[in-house]
mmCIF file with all atom_site columns, C-alpha atoms and ligand atoms in Angstrom:
data_model
loop_
_atom_site.group_PDB
_atom_site.id
_atom_site.type_symbol
_atom_site.label_atom_id
_atom_site.label_alt_id
_atom_site.label_comp_id
_atom_site.label_asym_id
_atom_site.label_entity_id
_atom_site.label_seq_id
_atom_site.pdbx_PDB_ins_code
_atom_site.Cartn_x
_atom_site.Cartn_y
_atom_site.Cartn_z
_atom_site.occupancy
_atom_site.B_iso_or_equiv
_atom_site.pdbx_formal_charge
_atom_site.auth_seq_id
_atom_site.auth_comp_id
_atom_site.auth_asym_id
_atom_site.auth_atom_id
_atom_site.pdbx_PDB_model_num
ATOM   1   C  CA  . MET A 1 1   ? 81.480  95.413  98.571  1.00 70.00 ? 1   MET A CA  1
ATOM   2   C  CA  . SER A 1 2   ? 81.527  96.694  101.988 1.00 88.00 ? 2   SER A CA  1
ATOM   3   C  CA  . LEU A 1 3   ? 80.950  100.030 102.551 1.00 94.00 ? 3   LEU A CA  1
ATOM   4   C  CA  . LYS A 1 4   ? 83.184  102.246 105.150 1.00 96.00 ? 4   LYS A CA  1
ATOM   5   C  CA  . LEU A 1 5   ? 81.070  104.547 107.775 1.00 98.00 ? 5   LEU A CA  1
ATOM   6   C  CA  . CYS A 1 6   ? 82.319  107.703 108.555 1.00 98.00 ? 6   CYS A CA  1
ATOM   7   C  CA  . GLN A 1 7   ? 84.003  108.211 111.303 1.00 98.00 ? 7   GLN A CA  1
ATOM   8   C  CA  . GLY A 1 8   ? 83.028  111.559 112.083 1.00 98.00 ? 8   GLY A CA  1
ATOM   9   C  CA  . PRO A 1 9   ? 80.808  111.587 115.005 1.00 98.00 ? 9   PRO A CA  1
ATOM   10  C  CA  . ASP A 1 10  ? 78.550  114.260 114.628 1.00 98.00 ? 10  ASP A CA  1
ATOM   11  C  CA  . CYS A 1 11  ? 77.896  112.753 111.049 1.00 98.00 ? 11  CYS A CA  1
ATOM   12  C  CA  . HIS A 1 12  ? 74.650  112.041 111.437 1.00 98.00 ? 12  HIS A CA  1
ATOM   13  C  CA  . THR A 1 13  ? 73.841  115.295 113.211 1.00 98.00 ? 13  THR A CA  1
ATOM   14  C  CA  . TYR A 1 14  ? 74.005  116.649 109.737 1.00 98.00 ? 14  TYR A CA  1
ATOM   15  C  CA  . THR A 1 15  ? 70.749  116.493 107.504 1.00 97.00 ? 15  THR A CA  1
ATOM   16  C  CA  . THR A 1 16  ? 71.576  116.006 104.664 1.00 97.00 ? 16  THR A CA  1
ATOM   17  C  CA  . LYS A 1 17  ? 69.285  114.414 101.945 1.00 96.00 ? 17  LYS A CA  1
ATOM   18  C  CA  . ASP A 1 18  ? 71.684  111.035 101.332 1.00 96.00 ? 18  ASP A CA  1
ATOM   19  C  CA  . ARG A 1 19  ? 72.154  110.764 104.976 1.00 97.00 ? 19  ARG A CA  1
ATOM   20  C  CA  . LEU A 1 20  ? 68.456  110.410 105.674 1.00 97.00 ? 20  LEU A CA  1
ATOM   21  C  CA  . LYS A 1 21  ? 67.785  106.423 105.572 1.00 95.00 ? 21  LYS A CA  1
ATOM   22  C  CA  . GLY A 1 22  ? 65.766  104.218 106.069 1.00 94.00 ? 22  GLY A CA  1
ATOM   23  C  CA  . THR A 1 23  ? 61.984  102.727 105.080 1.00 94.00 ? 23  THR A CA  1
ATOM   24  C  CA  . LYS A 1 24  ? 58.939  104.602 104.292 1.00 93.00 ? 24  LYS A CA  1
ATOM   25  C  CA  . GLY A 1 25  ? 57.333  106.612 107.554 1.00 93.00 ? 25  GLY A CA  1
ATOM   26  C  CA  . ASN A 1 26  ? 60.636  104.666 109.516 1.00 94.00 ? 26  ASN A CA  1
ATOM   27  C  CA  . LYS A 1 27  ? 63.550  107.475 108.334 1.00 96.00 ? 27  LYS A CA  1
ATOM   28  C  CA  . THR A 1 28  ? 66.485  108.438 110.191 1.00 97.00 ? 28  THR A CA  1
ATOM   29  C  CA  . TYR A 1 29  ? 69.719  110.522 109.663 1.00 98.00 ? 29  TYR A CA  1
ATOM   30  C  CA  . GLN A 1 30  ? 72.434  108.534 109.861 1.00 98.00 ? 30  GLN A CA  1
ATOM   31  C  CA  . THR A 1 31  ? 76.510  108.600 109.633 1.00 98.00 ? 31  THR A CA  1
ATOM   32  C  CA  . ARG A 1 32  ? 77.300  108.583 105.777 1.00 97.00 ? 32  ARG A CA  1
ATOM   33  C  CA  . ARG A 1 33  ? 78.545  105.191 104.364 1.00 96.00 ? 33  ARG A CA  1
ATOM   34  C  CA  . ARG A 1 34  ? 80.385  104.647 101.113 1.00 95.00 ? 34  ARG A CA  1
ATOM   35  C  CA  . SER A 1 35  ? 82.569  102.294 99.129  1.00 95.00 ? 35  SER A CA  1
ATOM   36  C  CA  . ASN A 1 36  ? 85.455  104.971 99.419  1.00 94.00 ? 36  ASN A CA  1
ATOM   37  C  CA  . LEU A 1 37  ? 85.941  107.678 101.584 1.00 95.00 ? 37  LEU A CA  1
ATOM   38  C  CA  . TYR A 1 38  ? 88.377  110.347 100.227 1.00 94.00 ? 38  TYR A CA  1
ATOM   39  C  CA  . TYR A 1 39  ? 89.382  112.202 103.683 1.00 97.00 ? 39  TYR A CA  1
ATOM   40  C  CA  . GLY A 1 40  ? 91.470  111.842 106.513 1.00 95.00 ? 40  GLY A CA  1
ATOM   41  C  CA  . ASN A 1 41  ? 92.820  108.880 104.760 1.00 94.00 ? 41  ASN A CA  1
ATOM   42  C  CA  . SER A 1 42  ? 89.800  107.370 103.906 1.00 95.00 ? 42  SER A CA  1
ATOM   43  C  CA  . ASN A 1 43  ? 87.853  107.901 107.340 1.00 97.00 ? 43  ASN A CA  1
ATOM   44  C  CA  . PHE A 1 44  ? 85.677  111.070 106.865 1.00 98.00 ? 44  PHE A CA  1
ATOM   45  C  CA  . CYS A 1 45  ? 83.382  111.810 104.063 1.00 98.00 ? 45  CYS A CA  1
ATOM   46  C  CA  . ASP A 1 46  ? 84.279  115.201 104.480 1.00 97.00 ? 46  ASP A CA  1
ATOM   47  C  CA  . GLN A 1 47  ? 86.251  118.145 106.076 1.00 98.00 ? 47  GLN A CA  1
ATOM   48  C  CA  . ARG A 1 48  ? 83.670  118.547 108.217 1.00 98.00 ? 48  ARG A CA  1
ATOM   49  C  CA  . CYS A 1 49  ? 83.341  114.955 109.717 1.00 98.00 ? 49  CYS A CA  1
ATOM   50  C  CA  . MET A 1 50  ? 87.660  115.115 109.290 1.00 98.00 ? 50  MET A CA  1
ATOM   51  C  CA  . TYR A 1 51  ? 87.601  118.384 111.803 1.00 98.00 ? 51  TYR A CA  1
ATOM   52  C  CA  . ASP A 1 52  ? 84.973  117.444 114.062 1.00 98.00 ? 52  ASP A CA  1
ATOM   53  C  CA  . TRP A 1 53  ? 87.367  114.181 114.849 1.00 98.00 ? 53  TRP A CA  1
ATOM   54  C  CA  . VAL A 1 54  ? 90.359  116.177 114.794 1.00 98.00 ? 54  VAL A CA  1
ATOM   55  C  CA  . ASN A 1 55  ? 88.839  118.821 117.542 1.00 98.00 ? 55  ASN A CA  1
ATOM   56  C  CA  . GLN A 1 56  ? 87.177  115.947 119.676 1.00 97.00 ? 56  GLN A CA  1
ATOM   57  C  CA  . TYR A 1 57  ? 90.420  113.813 119.669 1.00 97.00 ? 57  TYR A CA  1
ATOM   58  C  CA  . ILE A 1 58  ? 93.538  115.560 119.054 1.00 97.00 ? 58  ILE A CA  1
ATOM   59  C  CA  . GLU A 1 59  ? 94.094  116.908 122.776 1.00 97.00 ? 59  GLU A CA  1
ATOM   60  C  CA  . GLN A 1 60  ? 94.332  112.518 123.728 1.00 97.00 ? 60  GLN A CA  1
ATOM   61  C  CA  . GLY A 1 61  ? 96.558  111.681 120.808 1.00 96.00 ? 61  GLY A CA  1
ATOM   62  C  CA  . LEU A 1 62  ? 98.737  113.825 120.964 1.00 97.00 ? 62  LEU A CA  1
ATOM   63  C  CA  . ASP A 1 63  ? 98.543  113.010 124.752 1.00 96.00 ? 63  ASP A CA  1
ATOM   64  C  CA  . HIS A 1 64  ? 99.011  109.724 123.911 1.00 97.00 ? 64  HIS A CA  1
ATOM   65  C  CA  . PHE A 1 65  ? 101.742 109.814 121.030 1.00 96.00 ? 65  PHE A CA  1
ATOM   66  C  CA  . GLY A 1 66  ? 103.798 112.889 122.647 1.00 96.00 ? 66  GLY A CA  1
ATOM   67  C  CA  . ARG A 1 67  ? 103.792 116.181 121.806 1.00 96.00 ? 67  ARG A CA  1
ATOM   68  C  CA  . THR A 1 68  ? 106.353 118.134 120.584 1.00 96.00 ? 68  THR A CA  1
ATOM   69  C  CA  . THR A 1 69  ? 108.148 119.794 123.099 1.00 96.00 ? 69  THR A CA  1
ATOM   70  C  CA  . GLU A 1 70  ? 111.430 121.368 121.743 1.00 97.00 ? 70  GLU A CA  1
ATOM   71  C  CA  . PRO A 1 71  ? 111.863 123.173 117.658 1.00 97.00 ? 71  PRO A CA  1
ATOM   72  C  CA  . LYS A 1 72  ? 113.007 120.436 115.741 1.00 95.00 ? 72  LYS A CA  1
ATOM   73  C  CA  . HIS A 1 73  ? 115.895 122.023 113.583 1.00 96.00 ? 73  HIS A CA  1
ATOM   74  C  CA  . LEU A 1 74  ? 116.311 121.499 109.568 1.00 95.00 ? 74  LEU A CA  1
ATOM   75  C  CA  . THR A 1 75  ? 119.857 119.870 109.666 1.00 96.00 ? 75  THR A CA  1
ATOM   76  C  CA  . GLU A 1 76  ? 121.741 117.735 106.173 1.00 95.00 ? 76  GLU A CA  1
ATOM   77  C  CA  . ASP A 1 77  ? 120.910 115.068 107.314 1.00 92.00 ? 77  ASP A CA  1
ATOM   78  C  CA  . ASN A 1 78  ? 116.825 115.134 108.079 1.00 93.00 ? 78  ASN A CA  1
ATOM   79  C  CA  . ALA A 1 79  ? 116.005 117.432 105.330 1.00 94.00 ? 79  ALA A CA  1
ATOM   80  C  CA  . TRP A 1 80  ? 115.655 114.320 102.568 1.00 94.00 ? 80  TRP A CA  1
ATOM   81  C  CA  . VAL A 1 81  ? 112.087 114.376 100.694 1.00 93.00 ? 81  VAL A CA  1
ATOM   82  C  CA  . LYS A 1 82  ? 110.669 112.781 97.834  1.00 94.00 ? 82  LYS A CA  1
ATOM   83  C  CA  . GLN A 1 83  ? 109.895 115.151 95.185  1.00 93.00 ? 83  GLN A CA  1
ATOM   84  C  CA  . TYR A 1 84  ? 108.740 115.158 91.583  1.00 92.00 ? 84  TYR A CA  1
ATOM   85  C  CA  . ASN A 1 85  ? 109.615 117.405 88.795  1.00 90.00 ? 85  ASN A CA  1
ATOM   86  C  CA  . TRP A 1 86  ? 107.715 118.444 85.750  1.00 91.00 ? 86  TRP A CA  1
ATOM   87  C  CA  . ASP A 1 87  ? 109.770 118.036 82.074  1.00 89.00 ? 87  ASP A CA  1
ATOM   88  C  CA  . ARG A 1 88  ? 109.170 121.535 80.074  1.00 89.00 ? 88  ARG A CA  1
ATOM   89  C  CA  . GLY A 1 89  ? 105.926 119.873 78.226  1.00 89.00 ? 89  GLY A CA  1
ATOM   90  C  CA  . TYR A 1 90  ? 104.439 118.870 81.493  1.00 87.00 ? 90  TYR A CA  1
ATOM   91  C  CA  . GLU A 1 91  ? 104.490 115.256 80.381  1.00 89.00 ? 91  GLU A CA  1
ATOM   92  C  CA  . ASN A 1 92  ? 106.875 112.943 81.796  1.00 89.00 ? 92  ASN A CA  1
ATOM   93  C  CA  . ARG A 1 93  ? 107.733 113.718 85.488  1.00 90.00 ? 93  ARG A CA  1
ATOM   94  C  CA  . SER A 1 94  ? 111.124 112.978 86.680  1.00 93.00 ? 94  SER A CA  1
ATOM   95  C  CA  . HIS A 1 95  ? 111.412 111.611 90.323  1.00 95.00 ? 95  HIS A CA  1
ATOM   96  C  CA  . VAL A 1 96  ? 114.463 112.875 93.038  1.00 94.00 ? 96  VAL A CA  1
ATOM   97  C  CA  . TYR A 1 97  ? 115.531 112.494 96.577  1.00 93.00 ? 97  TYR A CA  1
ATOM   98  C  CA  . LEU A 1 98  ? 115.624 116.408 97.446  1.00 94.00 ? 98  LEU A CA  1
ATOM   99  C  CA  . ASN A 1 99  ? 118.178 117.829 100.171 1.00 95.00 ? 99  ASN A CA  1
ATOM   100 C  CA  . LYS A 1 100 ? 116.342 120.414 101.384 1.00 95.00 ? 100 LYS A CA  1
ATOM   101 C  CA  . LYS A 1 101 ? 118.969 122.301 103.232 1.00 95.00 ? 101 LYS A CA  1
ATOM   102 C  CA  . THR A 1 102 ? 121.361 121.613 100.651 1.00 96.00 ? 102 THR A CA  1
ATOM   103 C  CA  . LYS A 1 103 ? 119.552 121.372 97.688  1.00 95.00 ? 103 LYS A CA  1
ATOM   104 C  CA  . GLU A 1 104 ? 121.393 118.411 96.396  1.00 95.00 ? 104 GLU A CA  1
ATOM   105 C  CA  . GLN A 1 105 ? 119.167 115.961 94.007  1.00 93.00 ? 105 GLN A CA  1
ATOM   106 C  CA  . ARG A 1 106 ? 119.278 111.950 93.794  1.00 93.00 ? 106 ARG A CA  1
ATOM   107 C  CA  . PRO A 1 107 ? 117.258 110.760 90.325  1.00 94.00 ? 107 PRO A CA  1
ATOM   108 C  CA  . ILE A 1 108 ? 115.202 107.867 92.295  1.00 93.00 ? 108 ILE A CA  1
ATOM   109 C  CA  . THR A 1 109 ? 112.664 105.359 90.202  1.00 92.00 ? 109 THR A CA  1
ATOM   110 C  CA  . GLU A 1 110 ? 108.729 105.761 89.954  1.00 91.00 ? 110 GLU A CA  1
ATOM   111 C  CA  . GLU A 1 111 ? 108.718 102.659 91.873  1.00 93.00 ? 111 GLU A CA  1
ATOM   112 C  CA  . GLN A 1 112 ? 110.809 104.183 94.718  1.00 92.00 ? 112 GLN A CA  1
ATOM   113 C  CA  . PHE A 1 113 ? 108.992 107.244 95.146  1.00 92.00 ? 113 PHE A CA  1
ATOM   114 C  CA  . GLU A 1 114 ? 106.012 105.538 95.360  1.00 90.00 ? 114 GLU A CA  1
ATOM   115 C  CA  . ASP A 1 115 ? 107.006 103.142 97.749  1.00 90.00 ? 115 ASP A CA  1
ATOM   116 C  CA  . ASN A 1 116 ? 106.595 104.359 101.703 1.00 86.00 ? 116 ASN A CA  1
ATOM   117 C  CA  . ASN A 1 117 ? 109.169 101.874 103.109 1.00 88.00 ? 117 ASN A CA  1
ATOM   118 C  CA  . TYR A 1 118 ? 111.612 103.456 100.619 1.00 86.00 ? 118 TYR A CA  1
ATOM   119 C  CA  . THR A 1 119 ? 114.626 105.788 101.806 1.00 81.00 ? 119 THR A CA  1
ATOM   120 C  CA  . LEU A 1 120 ? 117.460 106.970 100.186 1.00 73.00 ? 120 LEU A CA  1
ATOM   121 C  CA  . ASN A 1 121 ? 120.852 105.451 102.109 1.00 67.00 ? 121 ASN A CA  1
ATOM   122 C  CA  . THR A 1 122 ? 121.655 108.872 102.982 1.00 55.00 ? 122 THR A CA  1
ATOM   123 C  CA  . ASN A 1 123 ? 125.524 107.942 104.475 1.00 49.00 ? 123 ASN A CA  1
HETATM 124 ZN ZN1 . LIG B 2 .   ? 80.789  112.031 107.972 1.00 96.62 ? 201 LIG B ZN1 1
#
């Protein structure tokens, strides 16, 4: 089993017991390693480490990938989002594509809902 390292730049500076690793007399505080990390798309051990990274790299990231320079407008064409609705007893979910502009709903399957590549042909 390979362990993932937290990508927080200051993870090792938070002196919690679980970060103290090594042989007796030679222990150091170290970056957390886990089989699974639950923050920031599985890259960070907690929110503090995630925001440390964001604070350090956000300007570079925005410059690199491009900043929003004009307001975006919600239109009929770009207003489709996937959503699920619970039934009255909160036992079953039904999945839909919802147009947040027109409120139109189109049923989709759970498989289509989970598929990040699936998009509705709205034309
Ligand atoms: Zn961390």
